[in-house]
Tab-separated table of C-alpha atoms in Angstrom:
chain	number	residue	atom	x	y	z
A	1	MET	CA	0.000	0.000	0.000
A	2	LEU	CA	2.817	2.406	0.862
A	3	ILE	CA	4.535	1.626	-2.433
A	4	THR	CA	1.532	2.641	-4.526
A	5	ALA	CA	0.514	5.610	-2.377
A	6	ASN	CA	2.456	8.148	-4.441
A	7	LEU	CA	2.318	6.552	-7.876
A	8	PRO	CA	0.683	8.681	-10.601
A	9	ILE	CA	-2.217	6.308	-11.330
A	10	ASN	CA	-5.951	6.823	-11.338
A	11	ARG	CA	-7.071	4.389	-8.629
A	12	HIS	CA	-10.757	4.899	-9.357
A	13	LYS	CA	-10.227	3.986	-13.018
A	14	PHE	CA	-8.336	0.818	-12.143
A	15	SER	CA	-10.936	-0.275	-9.601
A	16	GLN	CA	-13.586	-0.111	-12.349
A	17	GLN	CA	-11.609	-2.081	-14.948
A	18	ASP	CA	-10.454	-5.685	-15.096
A	19	GLN	CA	-6.828	-6.409	-14.280
A	20	ILE	CA	-5.259	-9.247	-16.282
A	21	LEU	CA	-2.090	-11.313	-15.943
A	22	THR	CA	-1.117	-13.741	-18.719
A	23	ILE	CA	1.443	-16.505	-18.232
A	24	THR	CA	2.707	-18.175	-21.407
A	25	GLY	CA	4.536	-21.486	-21.727
A	26	ALA	CA	2.478	-22.969	-18.906
A	27	THR	CA	1.587	-26.623	-18.428
A	28	TRP	CA	-1.639	-28.217	-17.225
A	29	SER	CA	0.016	-29.027	-13.905
A	30	ASP	CA	0.962	-25.335	-13.552
A	31	TYR	CA	-2.693	-24.464	-13.991
A	32	GLN	CA	-3.763	-27.031	-11.434
A	33	ARG	CA	-1.553	-25.343	-8.830
A	34	PHE	CA	-3.757	-22.244	-8.952
A	35	GLU	CA	-6.141	-23.018	-6.119
A	36	SER	CA	-9.224	-20.785	-5.802
A	37	GLN	CA	-8.757	-20.649	-2.020
A	38	GLU	CA	-5.360	-19.000	-2.503
A	39	TYR	CA	-6.621	-16.537	-5.118
A	40	PRO	CA	-10.074	-15.425	-3.902
A	41	GLY	CA	-11.908	-13.148	-6.318
A	42	TYR	CA	-9.721	-14.086	-9.295
A	43	ARG	CA	-10.757	-16.051	-12.397
A	44	VAL	CA	-8.073	-18.416	-13.684
A	45	SER	CA	-8.209	-20.051	-17.116
A	46	TYR	CA	-5.997	-22.309	-19.205
A	47	PHE	CA	-5.844	-22.940	-22.941
A	48	ASN	CA	-3.031	-23.905	-25.333
A	49	GLY	CA	-0.238	-23.495	-22.799
A	50	GLU	CA	-1.434	-20.115	-21.529
A	51	ILE	CA	-2.755	-19.265	-18.065
A	52	THR	CA	-4.827	-16.099	-17.734
A	53	VAL	CA	-5.603	-14.599	-14.336
A	54	VAL	CA	-8.353	-11.948	-14.250
A	55	SER	CA	-9.260	-9.717	-11.333
A	56	PRO	CA	-12.731	-8.385	-12.248
A	57	GLY	CA	-13.348	-4.669	-11.775
A	58	ARG	CA	-16.518	-3.201	-10.319
A	59	ASN	CA	-18.200	-2.590	-13.700
A	60	HIS	CA	-17.571	-6.219	-14.614
A	61	GLU	CA	-19.264	-7.347	-11.419
A	62	LYS	CA	-22.198	-4.966	-11.913
A	63	ILE	CA	-22.997	-6.402	-15.343
A	64	ALA	CA	-22.580	-10.002	-14.170
A	65	ALA	CA	-24.887	-9.335	-11.197
A	66	VAL	CA	-27.644	-7.916	-13.416
A	67	ILE	CA	-27.434	-10.868	-15.823
A	68	ASP	CA	-27.638	-13.290	-12.906
A	69	ARG	CA	-30.638	-11.480	-11.417
A	70	LEU	CA	-32.499	-11.551	-14.759
A	71	ILE	CA	-31.780	-15.233	-15.418
A	72	ILE	CA	-33.019	-16.195	-11.954
A	73	ALA	CA	-36.125	-13.997	-12.417
A	74	TYR	CA	-36.842	-15.765	-15.712
A	75	CYS	CA	-36.548	-19.177	-14.063
A	76	GLU	CA	-38.864	-18.160	-11.245
A	77	LYS	CA	-41.478	-16.767	-13.631
A	78	TYR	CA	-41.547	-19.917	-15.776
A	79	ASN	CA	-41.026	-22.444	-12.958
A	80	LEU	CA	-37.757	-23.600	-14.459
A	81	ASP	CA	-35.482	-25.319	-11.948
A	82	ASP	CA	-32.000	-23.820	-12.052
A	83	PHE	CA	-28.774	-25.146	-10.571
A	84	PRO	CA	-26.076	-22.453	-10.444
A	85	PHE	CA	-22.419	-23.380	-10.809
A	86	GLY	CA	-21.113	-19.910	-9.924
A	87	GLN	CA	-17.414	-19.788	-10.775
A	88	THR	CA	-16.874	-23.535	-10.446
A	89	ARG	CA	-13.828	-24.550	-12.468
A	90	LEU	CA	-14.864	-26.309	-15.695
A	91	ASN	CA	-12.212	-28.527	-17.271
A	92	LEU	CA	-11.392	-30.645	-20.252
A	93	TRP	CA	-8.531	-32.530	-18.644
A	94	GLY	CA	-5.137	-31.394	-19.899
A	95	GLN	CA	-6.531	-29.057	-22.570
A	96	ALA	CA	-8.866	-26.333	-21.329
A	97	GLY	CA	-10.008	-24.932	-18.023
A	98	ARG	CA	-12.163	-21.934	-17.177
A	99	GLU	CA	-13.867	-20.310	-14.198
A	100	PRO	CA	-16.916	-18.590	-15.708
A	101	ASP	CA	-18.599	-15.461	-14.437
A	102	LEU	CA	-21.934	-17.309	-14.356
A	103	ALA	CA	-23.025	-20.842	-15.197
A	104	TYR	CA	-26.263	-22.782	-14.803
A	105	ALA	CA	-27.801	-26.168	-15.382
A	106	PHE	CA	-31.564	-26.239	-15.926
A	107	ASN	CA	-34.353	-28.734	-15.141
A	108	PHE	CA	-32.037	-30.980	-13.114
A	109	ASP	CA	-28.496	-30.868	-11.739
A	110	LYS	CA	-25.761	-31.962	-14.155
A	111	ASP	CA	-22.001	-32.423	-14.283
A	112	LEU	CA	-21.691	-29.542	-16.765
A	113	PRO	CA	-23.790	-26.385	-17.105
A	114	ASP	CA	-26.260	-25.865	-19.947
A	115	LEU	CA	-25.376	-22.175	-20.099
A	116	VAL	CA	-22.222	-20.194	-19.375
A	117	VAL	CA	-22.093	-16.383	-19.292
A	118	GLU	CA	-18.867	-14.403	-19.644
A	119	VAL	CA	-18.435	-10.649	-19.169
A	120	ILE	CA	-15.411	-9.106	-20.885
A	121	PHE	CA	-14.244	-5.617	-19.965
A	122	SER	CA	-10.768	-5.925	-21.349
A	123	SER	CA	-9.004	-7.131	-24.420
A	124	GLY	CA	-9.287	-10.850	-24.852
A	125	ASN	CA	-9.322	-13.419	-27.587
A	126	LEU	CA	-12.946	-14.350	-28.223
A	127	GLU	CA	-11.942	-17.325	-30.349
A	128	THR	CA	-9.880	-18.733	-27.480
A	129	LEU	CA	-12.796	-18.217	-25.110
A	130	LYS	CA	-15.235	-19.932	-27.465
A	131	SER	CA	-12.813	-22.765	-28.255
A	132	SER	CA	-12.288	-23.423	-24.547
A	133	TYR	CA	-15.993	-23.762	-23.819
A	134	ARG	CA	-16.687	-25.696	-27.000
A	135	ASN	CA	-13.975	-28.202	-26.089
A	136	ILE	CA	-15.269	-28.478	-22.519
A	137	GLY	CA	-18.724	-29.247	-23.940
A	138	ILE	CA	-20.871	-26.232	-22.999
A	139	PRO	CA	-23.966	-26.180	-25.269
A	140	GLU	CA	-24.733	-22.454	-24.909
A	141	LEU	CA	-22.469	-19.471	-24.281
A	142	TRP	CA	-23.355	-15.798	-23.796
A	143	ILE	CA	-20.598	-13.200	-24.094
A	144	TRP	CA	-21.102	-9.570	-23.035
A	145	LYS	CA	-18.504	-7.151	-24.428
A	146	ASP	CA	-18.549	-3.478	-25.443
A	147	ASN	CA	-22.192	-3.019	-24.389
A	148	LYS	CA	-23.321	-5.900	-26.630
A	149	ILE	CA	-24.246	-9.464	-25.814
A	150	ILE	CA	-23.940	-12.327	-28.277
A	151	PHE	CA	-25.623	-15.684	-27.773
A	152	TYR	CA	-23.803	-18.745	-29.127
A	153	ALA	CA	-25.160	-22.274	-29.366
A	154	ILE	CA	-23.459	-25.458	-30.527
A	155	GLU	CA	-24.354	-26.402	-34.092
A	156	GLN	CA	-22.405	-29.093	-35.951
A	157	ASN	CA	-19.695	-29.171	-33.267
A	158	ASP	CA	-19.048	-25.417	-33.308
A	159	TYR	CA	-20.639	-22.280	-31.891
A	160	ALA	CA	-23.074	-20.400	-34.100
A	161	VAL	CA	-24.582	-17.009	-33.304
A	162	VAL	CA	-28.263	-17.316	-32.368
A	163	GLU	CA	-30.801	-14.552	-31.844
A	164	SER	CA	-32.741	-16.309	-29.068
A	165	SER	CA	-31.460	-18.454	-26.237
A	166	ARG	CA	-31.837	-22.195	-26.770
A	167	THR	CA	-32.276	-22.806	-23.048
A	168	LEU	CA	-34.203	-19.685	-21.987
A	169	THR	CA	-36.277	-19.480	-25.131
A	170	ARG	CA	-38.129	-16.232	-24.424
A	171	ILE	CA	-34.895	-14.236	-24.131
A	172	LYS	CA	-33.549	-12.541	-27.256
A	173	SER	CA	-30.079	-11.030	-27.228
A	174	GLU	CA	-31.133	-7.733	-28.814
A	175	SER	CA	-33.732	-6.882	-26.181
A	176	PHE	CA	-31.908	-8.548	-23.262
A	177	VAL	CA	-28.794	-6.394	-23.576
A	178	LYS	CA	-30.843	-3.216	-23.161
A	179	TYR	CA	-31.802	-4.358	-19.664
A	180	VAL	CA	-28.299	-5.553	-18.850
A	181	ASN	CA	-26.632	-2.265	-19.795
A	182	ARG	CA	-28.922	-0.346	-17.458
A	183	GLY	CA	-26.916	-1.996	-14.689
A	184	PHE	CA	-24.232	0.689	-14.951
A	185	THR	CA	-26.570	3.291	-13.465
A	186	GLU	CA	-29.650	1.508	-12.078
A	187	SER	CA	-30.489	-0.962	-9.355
A	188	PRO	CA	-30.910	-4.583	-10.488
A	189	SER	CA	-34.249	-4.639	-8.647
A	190	SER	CA	-35.820	-1.963	-10.854
A	191	ILE	CA	-34.335	-3.509	-14.002
A	192	LYS	CA	-35.776	-6.891	-13.039
A	193	LYS	CA	-39.314	-5.465	-12.708
A	194	ASP	CA	-39.236	-4.052	-16.230
A	195	PHE	CA	-37.663	-7.227	-17.614
A	196	LEU	CA	-40.410	-9.424	-16.169
A	197	LYS	CA	-43.073	-7.274	-17.819
A	198	ASP	CA	-41.347	-7.731	-21.172
A	199	ILE	CA	-41.072	-11.512	-21.066
């Protein structure tokens, strides 16, 4: 703390943005050494010999919280049983590992989630992200980035962009993102009320 006290950085700016550390030339066993208990609040991923450690900023967490609130509200309205994974580490042994922002199984509990949601506030390789989850076997992936959200679903062993969710069928990306982006300035509770009227 004393070291950074006089540095010419904008602390408010950095608290709002994601902080990222990338380690190249890493092995699967290196990745396995990153225990969530030792790195609370961080998301650690592995793909193609690269470990990425992300410390989410406040804006990242705001958007993730709104998405979570709306998904749960949808499930409650339509009596859809949901089983959240949170940031449980999802692995394809030796090849890919990720700790998602949000993940859910629906109808009944499963070994892998039906839906994973990722919020990106920093530069990142979308193809790597998609390849990781495709290889792990996630059937549906939502990615929020730059005030847009794209829904992907597995078609012929690869992700294809879809307008409506395959699992939460009444949610369309174009209308959903308008509610999500209100999370920068509004309470999730008020956003949820308007969302429920729309669906």
